[in-house]
PDB file of C-alpha atoms in Angstrom:
ATOM      1  CA  MET A   1      -0.238   0.221  -0.377  1.00  0.00           C
ATOM      2  CA  GLU A   2       2.801   2.561  -0.424  1.00  0.00           C
ATOM      3  CA  SER A   3       1.237   3.907  -3.004  1.00  0.00           C
ATOM      4  CA  THR A   4      -2.145   4.497  -0.805  1.00  0.00           C
ATOM      5  CA  TYR A   5       0.736   6.151   2.187  1.00  0.00           C
ATOM      6  CA  LYS A   6       2.148   8.644  -0.501  1.00  0.00           C
ATOM      7  CA  THR A   7      -1.323   9.887  -1.916  1.00  0.00           C
ATOM      8  CA  LEU A   8      -3.095  10.154   1.304  1.00  0.00           C
ATOM      9  CA  ALA A   9       0.194  12.255   2.355  1.00  0.00           C
ATOM     10  CA  GLU A  10       0.560  14.585  -0.922  1.00  0.00           C
ATOM     11  CA  HIS A  11      -3.586  14.954   0.255  1.00  0.00           C
ATOM     12  CA  ILE A  12      -2.043  16.253   4.012  1.00  0.00           C
ATOM     13  CA  VAL A  13      -0.224  18.436   2.218  1.00  0.00           C
ATOM     14  CA  ARG A  14      -2.628  19.695  -0.332  1.00  0.00           C
ATOM     15  CA  LEU A  15      -4.783  20.417   1.982  1.00  0.00           C
ATOM     16  CA  TYR A  16      -2.993  22.125   5.261  1.00  0.00           C
ATOM     17  CA  GLN A  17      -1.788  24.311   2.301  1.00  0.00           C
ATOM     18  CA  LYS A  18      -5.099  25.388   1.370  1.00  0.00           C
ATOM     19  CA  ARG A  19      -6.013  25.683   4.706  1.00  0.00           C
ATOM     20  CA  GLN A  20      -3.107  28.223   5.660  1.00  0.00           C
ATOM     21  CA  ASN A  21      -4.147  30.271   2.874  1.00  0.00           C
ATOM     22  CA  GLU A  22      -7.679  30.493   4.106  1.00  0.00           C
ATOM     23  CA  TYR A  23      -6.275  31.711   6.948  1.00  0.00           C
ATOM     24  CA  LEU A  24      -3.565  34.364   5.629  1.00  0.00           C
ATOM     25  CA  PRO A  25      -5.206  36.218   3.303  1.00  0.00           C
ATOM     26  CA  HIS A  26      -3.096  38.817   1.316  1.00  0.00           C
ATOM     27  CA  SER A  27      -4.157  41.314   2.946  1.00  0.00           C
ATOM     28  CA  GLY A  28      -1.882  40.198   5.893  1.00  0.00           C
ATOM     29  CA  ASN A  29      -4.893  40.821   7.801  1.00  0.00           C
ATOM     30  CA  VAL A  30      -5.169  38.712  11.363  1.00  0.00           C
ATOM     31  CA  PRO A  31      -8.414  35.780  11.157  1.00  0.00           C
ATOM     32  CA  THR A  32     -10.397  35.988  14.123  1.00  0.00           C
ATOM     33  CA  ILE A  33     -13.151  33.329  13.149  1.00  0.00           C
ATOM     34  CA  PRO A  34     -13.054  29.722  13.991  1.00  0.00           C
ATOM     35  CA  ARG A  35     -11.269  27.096  12.109  1.00  0.00           C
ATOM     36  CA  ASN A  36     -13.710  25.476  10.223  1.00  0.00           C
ATOM     37  CA  ASN A  37     -17.660  25.556  10.100  1.00  0.00           C
ATOM     38  CA  ASN A  38     -17.690  22.886  12.171  1.00  0.00           C
ATOM     39  CA  ASN A  39     -16.964  23.982  15.652  1.00  0.00           C
ATOM     40  CA  ASN A  40     -16.083  26.543  17.577  1.00  0.00           C
ATOM     41  CA  THR A  41     -12.722  26.207  18.415  1.00  0.00           C
ATOM     42  CA  GLY A  42     -10.459  29.284  16.812  1.00  0.00           C
ATOM     43  CA  LEU A  43      -6.887  30.481  16.502  1.00  0.00           C
ATOM     44  CA  ASN A  44      -4.610  31.839  18.549  1.00  0.00           C
ATOM     45  CA  LYS A  45      -3.049  35.794  17.388  1.00  0.00           C
ATOM     46  CA  SER A  46       0.243  34.241  17.332  1.00  0.00           C
ATOM     47  CA  SER A  47       0.186  31.536  14.861  1.00  0.00           C
ATOM     48  CA  ALA A  48      -2.693  32.729  12.741  1.00  0.00           C
ATOM     49  CA  THR A  49      -0.127  35.867  12.000  1.00  0.00           C
ATOM     50  CA  ASN A  50       1.759  33.053  10.364  1.00  0.00           C
ATOM     51  CA  GLY A  51      -0.449  31.494   8.569  1.00  0.00           C
ATOM     52  CA  ASP A  52      -0.105  28.449  11.082  1.00  0.00           C
ATOM     53  CA  VAL A  53      -2.981  25.912  11.823  1.00  0.00           C
ATOM     54  CA  ARG A  54      -4.007  22.162  12.850  1.00  0.00           C
ATOM     55  CA  ILE A  55      -6.313  19.822  10.667  1.00  0.00           C
ATOM     56  CA  LEU A  56      -7.706  17.230  12.574  1.00  0.00           C
ATOM     57  CA  ILE A  57      -8.534  13.786  10.334  1.00  0.00           C
ATOM     58  CA  ALA A  58     -10.434  11.537  11.437  1.00  0.00           C
ATOM     59  CA  LEU A  59      -9.399   7.641  11.008  1.00  0.00           C
ATOM     60  CA  ALA A  60     -12.058   5.555  11.511  1.00  0.00           C
ATOM     61  CA  GLY A  61     -12.039   1.462  10.166  1.00  0.00           C
ATOM     62  CA  PRO A  62     -12.885  -1.875  11.204  1.00  0.00           C
ATOM     63  CA  PRO A  63     -11.059  -3.623  13.607  1.00  0.00           C
ATOM     64  CA  GLY A  64      -8.718  -5.785  11.300  1.00  0.00           C
ATOM     65  CA  SER A  65      -8.669  -2.870   9.244  1.00  0.00           C
ATOM     66  CA  GLY A  66      -5.393  -1.321   9.314  1.00  0.00           C
ATOM     67  CA  LYS A  67      -5.903   1.734  10.597  1.00  0.00           C
ATOM     68  CA  SER A  68      -3.299   2.145  12.832  1.00  0.00           C
ATOM     69  CA  THR A  69      -0.259   1.253   9.901  1.00  0.00           C
ATOM     70  CA  ILE A  70      -2.468   3.704   7.700  1.00  0.00           C
ATOM     71  CA  ALA A  71      -1.795   6.031  10.582  1.00  0.00           C
ATOM     72  CA  GLU A  72       1.694   5.651  10.987  1.00  0.00           C
ATOM     73  CA  GLN A  73       3.247   4.973   7.464  1.00  0.00           C
ATOM     74  CA  VAL A  74       0.823   8.259   6.442  1.00  0.00           C
ATOM     75  CA  VAL A  75       3.227  10.152   9.092  1.00  0.00           C
ATOM     76  CA  GLN A  76       6.430   8.192   8.169  1.00  0.00           C
ATOM     77  CA  THR A  77       5.928   9.324   4.940  1.00  0.00           C
ATOM     78  CA  LEU A  78       5.456  12.917   5.828  1.00  0.00           C
ATOM     79  CA  GLY A  79       8.253  13.508   7.165  1.00  0.00           C
ATOM     80  CA  ALA A  80       9.957  12.387   4.295  1.00  0.00           C
ATOM     81  CA  ILE A  81       8.780  15.526   2.131  1.00  0.00           C
ATOM     82  CA  PRO A  82       9.785  18.390   2.570  1.00  0.00           C
ATOM     83  CA  PHE A  83       7.826  21.307   4.358  1.00  0.00           C
ATOM     84  CA  ALA A  84       5.286  19.287   4.930  1.00  0.00           C
ATOM     85  CA  PRO A  85       3.059  19.731   8.101  1.00  0.00           C
ATOM     86  CA  LYS A  86       4.144  18.318  11.131  1.00  0.00           C
ATOM     87  CA  THR A  87       2.116  15.290  11.627  1.00  0.00           C
ATOM     88  CA  VAL A  88       1.466  12.910  14.658  1.00  0.00           C
ATOM     89  CA  SER A  89      -1.001  10.165  14.555  1.00  0.00           C
ATOM     90  CA  VAL A  90      -3.078   9.383  18.089  1.00  0.00           C
ATOM     91  CA  SER A  91      -5.117   6.812  18.641  1.00  0.00           C
ATOM     92  CA  ILE A  92      -8.248   6.363  20.101  1.00  0.00           C
ATOM     93  CA  ASP A  93      -7.385   2.909  21.892  1.00  0.00           C
ATOM     94  CA  GLY A  94      -6.546   5.175  25.247  1.00  0.00           C
ATOM     95  CA  PHE A  95     -10.526   5.516  26.281  1.00  0.00           C
ATOM     96  CA  HIS A  96     -11.083   1.497  26.485  1.00  0.00           C
ATOM     97  CA  LEU A  97     -12.846   1.592  29.823  1.00  0.00           C
ATOM     98  CA  PRO A  98     -10.824   0.035  32.638  1.00  0.00           C
ATOM     99  CA  LEU A  99     -10.587  -3.349  33.378  1.00  0.00           C
ATOM    100  CA  ALA A 100     -11.701  -2.470  37.053  1.00  0.00           C
ATOM    101  CA  THR A 101     -14.881  -0.408  35.259  1.00  0.00           C
ATOM    102  CA  LEU A 102     -15.961  -3.277  33.502  1.00  0.00           C
ATOM    103  CA  HIS A 103     -15.630  -5.292  36.175  1.00  0.00           C
ATOM    104  CA  ALA A 104     -17.843  -3.483  38.641  1.00  0.00           C
ATOM    105  CA  MET A 105     -20.936  -2.942  35.712  1.00  0.00           C
ATOM    106  CA  PRO A 106     -23.831  -5.074  36.300  1.00  0.00           C
ATOM    107  CA  ASN A 107     -23.159  -7.426  32.887  1.00  0.00           C
ATOM    108  CA  ALA A 108     -19.189  -7.609  34.163  1.00  0.00           C
ATOM    109  CA  ALA A 109     -19.034 -11.005  31.995  1.00  0.00           C
ATOM    110  CA  GLU A 110     -20.290  -9.834  29.062  1.00  0.00           C
ATOM    111  CA  ALA A 111     -18.312  -6.029  29.492  1.00  0.00           C
ATOM    112  CA  ILE A 112     -14.979  -8.195  29.280  1.00  0.00           C
ATOM    113  CA  ALA A 113     -16.334 -10.428  26.670  1.00  0.00           C
ATOM    114  CA  ARG A 114     -17.124  -7.110  24.645  1.00  0.00           C
ATOM    115  CA  ARG A 115     -14.288  -5.127  24.870  1.00  0.00           C
ATOM    116  CA  GLY A 116     -13.630  -3.621  22.146  1.00  0.00           C
ATOM    117  CA  ALA A 117     -17.541  -2.706  21.486  1.00  0.00           C
ATOM    118  CA  PRO A 118     -18.508   0.885  21.417  1.00  0.00           C
ATOM    119  CA  TRP A 119     -20.184   0.528  25.014  1.00  0.00           C
ATOM    120  CA  THR A 120     -16.938  -0.200  26.459  1.00  0.00           C
ATOM    121  CA  PHE A 121     -15.030   3.484  25.417  1.00  0.00           C
ATOM    122  CA  ASP A 122     -15.493   6.415  27.235  1.00  0.00           C
ATOM    123  CA  ALA A 123     -17.084   8.270  24.329  1.00  0.00           C
ATOM    124  CA  ASP A 124     -17.349  11.490  26.009  1.00  0.00           C
ATOM    125  CA  GLY A 125     -13.741  11.743  26.854  1.00  0.00           C
ATOM    126  CA  ALA A 126     -12.711  10.892  22.971  1.00  0.00           C
ATOM    127  CA  VAL A 127     -14.725  13.679  22.421  1.00  0.00           C
ATOM    128  CA  ALA A 128     -13.269  16.078  24.817  1.00  0.00           C
ATOM    129  CA  LEU A 129     -10.231  15.264  23.552  1.00  0.00           C
ATOM    130  CA  VAL A 130     -10.909  15.985  19.573  1.00  0.00           C
ATOM    131  CA  LYS A 131     -11.824  19.639  20.968  1.00  0.00           C
ATOM    132  CA  ASP A 132      -8.807  20.027  22.902  1.00  0.00           C
ATOM    133  CA  LEU A 133      -6.466  18.802  19.994  1.00  0.00           C
ATOM    134  CA  GLY A 134      -8.661  21.787  17.893  1.00  0.00           C
ATOM    135  CA  SER A 135      -8.365  24.372  20.441  1.00  0.00           C
ATOM    136  CA  SER A 136      -5.258  23.779  22.058  1.00  0.00           C
ATOM    137  CA  PHE A 137      -2.805  24.628  18.842  1.00  0.00           C
ATOM    138  CA  GLY A 138       0.065  27.254  20.030  1.00  0.00           C
ATOM    139  CA  VAL A 139      -1.153  26.770  23.339  1.00  0.00           C
ATOM    140  CA  ARG A 140      -0.454  24.030  25.765  1.00  0.00           C
ATOM    141  CA  ASP A 141       0.247  20.971  24.757  1.00  0.00           C
ATOM    142  CA  ILE A 142      -2.308  17.795  25.605  1.00  0.00           C
ATOM    143  CA  ALA A 143      -1.631  14.915  27.097  1.00  0.00           C
ATOM    144  CA  VAL A 144      -3.135  11.268  25.455  1.00  0.00           C
ATOM    145  CA  PRO A 145      -4.065   8.591  27.594  1.00  0.00           C
ATOM    146  CA  THR A 146      -2.844   5.761  25.610  1.00  0.00           C
ATOM    147  CA  PHE A 147      -2.913   1.886  25.910  1.00  0.00           C
ATOM    148  CA  ASP A 148      -1.269  -0.513  27.385  1.00  0.00           C
ATOM    149  CA  HIS A 149      -0.725  -4.021  26.146  1.00  0.00           C
ATOM    150  CA  ALA A 150       0.815  -5.593  28.909  1.00  0.00           C
ATOM    151  CA  ILE A 151      -1.153  -4.994  31.437  1.00  0.00           C
ATOM    152  CA  LYS A 152      -4.885  -4.658  28.785  1.00  0.00           C
ATOM    153  CA  ASP A 153      -5.837  -1.315  30.239  1.00  0.00           C
ATOM    154  CA  PRO A 154      -5.174   2.401  29.558  1.00  0.00           C
ATOM    155  CA  VAL A 155      -1.995   4.882  30.490  1.00  0.00           C
ATOM    156  CA  ALA A 156      -3.151   8.493  31.558  1.00  0.00           C
ATOM    157  CA  GLY A 157      -1.025  10.753  29.648  1.00  0.00           C
ATOM    158  CA  GLY A 158       0.803   8.119  27.351  1.00  0.00           C
ATOM    159  CA  GLN A 159       1.390  10.515  24.861  1.00  0.00           C
ATOM    160  CA  ILE A 160       1.953  13.894  24.623  1.00  0.00           C
ATOM    161  CA  VAL A 161       0.686  16.065  22.004  1.00  0.00           C
ATOM    162  CA  LYS A 162       3.110  19.215  21.149  1.00  0.00           C
ATOM    163  CA  ALA A 163       1.726  22.888  21.316  1.00  0.00           C
ATOM    164  CA  ASP A 164       3.340  23.137  17.537  1.00  0.00           C
ATOM    165  CA  VAL A 165       1.821  19.551  15.757  1.00  0.00           C
ATOM    166  CA  GLN A 166       0.165  20.739  12.393  1.00  0.00           C
ATOM    167  CA  VAL A 167      -2.142  17.946  11.633  1.00  0.00           C
ATOM    168  CA  CYS A 168      -3.251  15.186  14.477  1.00  0.00           C
ATOM    169  CA  ILE A 169      -4.379  12.406  12.669  1.00  0.00           C
ATOM    170  CA  LEU A 170      -7.212  10.563  15.149  1.00  0.00           C
ATOM    171  CA  GLU A 171      -8.021   6.739  14.684  1.00  0.00           C
ATOM    172  CA  GLY A 172     -10.518   4.730  15.987  1.00  0.00           C
ATOM    173  CA  ASN A 173     -12.837   2.644  15.049  1.00  0.00           C
ATOM    174  CA  TYR A 174     -15.818   4.489  15.965  1.00  0.00           C
ATOM    175  CA  LEU A 175     -14.867   8.158  15.512  1.00  0.00           C
ATOM    176  CA  LEU A 176     -17.113   8.097  12.425  1.00  0.00           C
ATOM    177  CA  SER A 177     -19.946   6.647  13.920  1.00  0.00           C
ATOM    178  CA  ASP A 178     -23.856   8.337  14.062  1.00  0.00           C
ATOM    179  CA  GLU A 179     -24.804   6.894  17.199  1.00  0.00           C
ATOM    180  CA  GLY A 180     -24.229   8.291  21.570  1.00  0.00           C
ATOM    181  CA  SER A 181     -21.584  10.603  21.734  1.00  0.00           C
ATOM    182  CA  TRP A 182     -19.429   9.405  19.267  1.00  0.00           C
ATOM    183  CA  SER A 183     -21.556  10.827  16.064  1.00  0.00           C
ATOM    184  CA  GLU A 184     -20.558  14.447  17.697  1.00  0.00           C
ATOM    185  CA  ILE A 185     -16.905  13.760  16.168  1.00  0.00           C
ATOM    186  CA  ALA A 186     -16.980  13.779  12.554  1.00  0.00           C
ATOM    187  CA  ASP A 187     -18.057  17.888  12.645  1.00  0.00           C
ATOM    188  CA  LEU A 188     -15.205  18.858  15.007  1.00  0.00           C
ATOM    189  CA  VAL A 189     -12.553  17.364  12.563  1.00  0.00           C
ATOM    190  CA  ASP A 190     -11.333  19.042   8.946  1.00  0.00           C
ATOM    191  CA  GLN A 191     -11.543  15.638   7.251  1.00  0.00           C
ATOM    192  CA  ARG A 192     -12.784  12.077   7.760  1.00  0.00           C
ATOM    193  CA  TRP A 193     -11.099   9.086   6.235  1.00  0.00           C
ATOM    194  CA  LEU A 194     -13.299   5.502   6.169  1.00  0.00           C
ATOM    195  CA  VAL A 195     -10.834   2.306   5.637  1.00  0.00           C
ATOM    196  CA  LYS A 196     -12.501  -0.214   4.129  1.00  0.00           C
ATOM    197  CA  VAL A 197     -11.260  -4.326   4.374  1.00  0.00           C
ATOM    198  CA  ASP A 198     -12.268  -7.401   3.190  1.00  0.00           C
ATOM    199  CA  PRO A 199     -13.818  -9.342   6.456  1.00  0.00           C
ATOM    200  CA  LEU A 200     -11.946 -12.412   5.825  1.00  0.00           C
ATOM    201  CA  LEU A 201      -8.671 -10.131   5.797  1.00  0.00           C
ATOM    202  CA  ALA A 202      -9.755  -8.171   8.668  1.00  0.00           C
ATOM    203  CA  ARG A 203     -10.651 -11.465  10.256  1.00  0.00           C
ATOM    204  CA  THR A 204      -7.821 -13.649   9.727  1.00  0.00           C
ATOM    205  CA  ARG A 205      -5.953 -10.058  10.675  1.00  0.00           C
ATOM    206  CA  VAL A 206      -7.154  -9.717  14.131  1.00  0.00           C
ATOM    207  CA  ALA A 207      -7.057 -13.442  15.308  1.00  0.00           C
ATOM    208  CA  THR A 208      -3.506 -13.144  14.596  1.00  0.00           C
ATOM    209  CA  ARG A 209      -2.953 -10.200  16.358  1.00  0.00           C
ATOM    210  CA  HIS A 210      -5.048 -12.096  19.452  1.00  0.00           C
ATOM    211  CA  LEU A 211      -3.042 -14.669  19.241  1.00  0.00           C
ATOM    212  CA  ALA A 212       0.551 -12.805  19.246  1.00  0.00           C
ATOM    213  CA  ALA A 213      -0.783 -11.018  21.864  1.00  0.00           C
ATOM    214  CA  GLY A 214      -1.434 -13.616  24.159  1.00  0.00           C
ATOM    215  CA  ILE A 215      -5.572 -12.608  24.864  1.00  0.00           C
ATOM    216  CA  GLU A 216      -5.732 -16.293  23.161  1.00  0.00           C
ATOM    217  CA  PRO A 217      -3.573 -19.444  24.030  1.00  0.00           C
ATOM    218  CA  SER A 218      -4.165 -20.904  20.462  1.00  0.00           C
ATOM    219  CA  MET A 219      -5.496 -20.181  16.769  1.00  0.00           C
ATOM    220  CA  ASP A 220      -8.908 -21.632  17.575  1.00  0.00           C
ATOM    221  CA  LEU A 221      -9.299 -19.732  20.382  1.00  0.00           C
ATOM    222  CA  ALA A 222      -8.361 -16.099  17.983  1.00  0.00           C
ATOM    223  CA  LEU A 223     -10.880 -16.918  15.854  1.00  0.00           C
ATOM    224  CA  ALA A 224     -13.794 -17.780  17.970  1.00  0.00           C
ATOM    225  CA  ARG A 225     -13.581 -14.214  20.039  1.00  0.00           C
ATOM    226  CA  THR A 226     -12.838 -12.466  16.543  1.00  0.00           C
ATOM    227  CA  GLU A 227     -16.152 -13.992  15.661  1.00  0.00           C
ATOM    228  CA  TYR A 228     -18.282 -13.623  18.824  1.00  0.00           C
ATOM    229  CA  ASN A 229     -16.238  -9.421  19.175  1.00  0.00           C
ATOM    230  CA  ASP A 230     -14.283  -8.172  16.259  1.00  0.00           C
ATOM    231  CA  ILE A 231     -16.796  -9.353  13.381  1.00  0.00           C
ATOM    232  CA  PRO A 232     -19.721  -7.520  14.919  1.00  0.00           C
ATOM    233  CA  ASN A 233     -17.921  -4.652  15.818  1.00  0.00           C
ATOM    234  CA  GLY A 234     -16.349  -4.242  12.238  1.00  0.00           C
ATOM    235  CA  GLU A 235     -20.445  -4.807  10.774  1.00  0.00           C
ATOM    236  CA  TYR A 236     -20.999  -1.662  13.474  1.00  0.00           C
ATOM    237  CA  VAL A 237     -18.411   0.401  11.648  1.00  0.00           C
ATOM    238  CA  ALA A 238     -19.728  -0.229   9.125  1.00  0.00           C
ATOM    239  CA  GLN A 239     -23.211   0.912   8.899  1.00  0.00           C
ATOM    240  CA  HIS A 240     -22.864   3.391  11.381  1.00  0.00           C
ATOM    241  CA  SER A 241     -20.020   4.964   9.471  1.00  0.00           C
ATOM    242  CA  GLN A 242     -21.835   4.899   6.019  1.00  0.00           C
ATOM    243  CA  GLY A 243     -21.957   8.284   3.936  1.00  0.00           C
ATOM    244  CA  ARG A 244     -20.186   9.735   7.179  1.00  0.00           C
ATOM    245  CA  TYR A 245     -16.680  10.131   5.192  1.00  0.00           C
ATOM    246  CA  ASP A 246     -14.325  12.176   2.681  1.00  0.00           C
ATOM    247  CA  LEU A 247     -12.043   9.738   1.603  1.00  0.00           C
ATOM    248  CA  LEU A 248     -12.567   6.021   1.282  1.00  0.00           C
ATOM    249  CA  ILE A 249      -9.394   3.542   1.737  1.00  0.00           C
ATOM    250  CA  GLU A 250      -9.496   0.508   0.751  1.00  0.00           C
ATOM    251  CA  SER A 251      -6.863  -2.065   2.859  1.00  0.00           C
ATOM    252  CA  ILE A 252      -5.359  -4.843   1.307  1.00  0.00           C
ATOM    253  CA  GLU A 253      -3.006  -7.417   1.821  1.00  0.00           C
ATOM    254  CA  GLU A 254       0.884  -6.481   0.138  1.00  0.00           C
ATOM    255  CA  PRO A 255       2.867  -9.379  -1.031  1.00  0.00           C
ATOM    256  CA  ARG A 256       5.609 -11.151   0.742  1.00  0.00           C
ATOM    257  CA  ASN A 257       9.140 -10.951  -0.505  1.00  0.00           C
ATOM    258  CA  ASP A 258      10.165 -13.916   1.641  1.00  0.00           C
TER     259      ASP A 258
END
């Protein structure tokens, strides 16, 4: 998918240049309007004077669609492009509800088994993060929770998004969902990307990941877990993100060289 990563990186460069021009008119006047028409965040005066802005991209897709890889590879590709905007990827995995919270639920057994479903995340926290990222450019750093697979729980402040970051690629299953608090995010970002993947490919990827992470001791059990939890979650993503994207990205399995 090297060509896809390059295309997406070049798209971000063009998008960023266009947004800079919108906020640095030829007259030299400092803009005081919000960053875009979809939210209430604005630019601080010093950043606006330089024509600098922060662009937020929501990258959603089913489990096993390769969201994390796409985000990371696009960031890496941008790093090799002269004068490209400073870009980071931000995973929403840090908003998994802690195991202690799931164990305290009346339906604890189901909550543990279905971890990764929309209702097992702190969606309000994810929305608050997107708002903070949209309003903090040039003002302050933002601490982002991450997910530690070794302890199987979120870690507060595991990532710091510096104030000078110009593009944030947010990646998570439900960022374009039309239900609950998740539904607010599409209107808080500048671009919405959805990843499409063959269900059988996603199934294999997720089961392999479960096995490698030690979540299940055998491929048979890993596949069973995938069928019970991840496949329904993927179907949910496809259904509730329909028509809510600007770019549709097809995830494919690249041939191995060995």
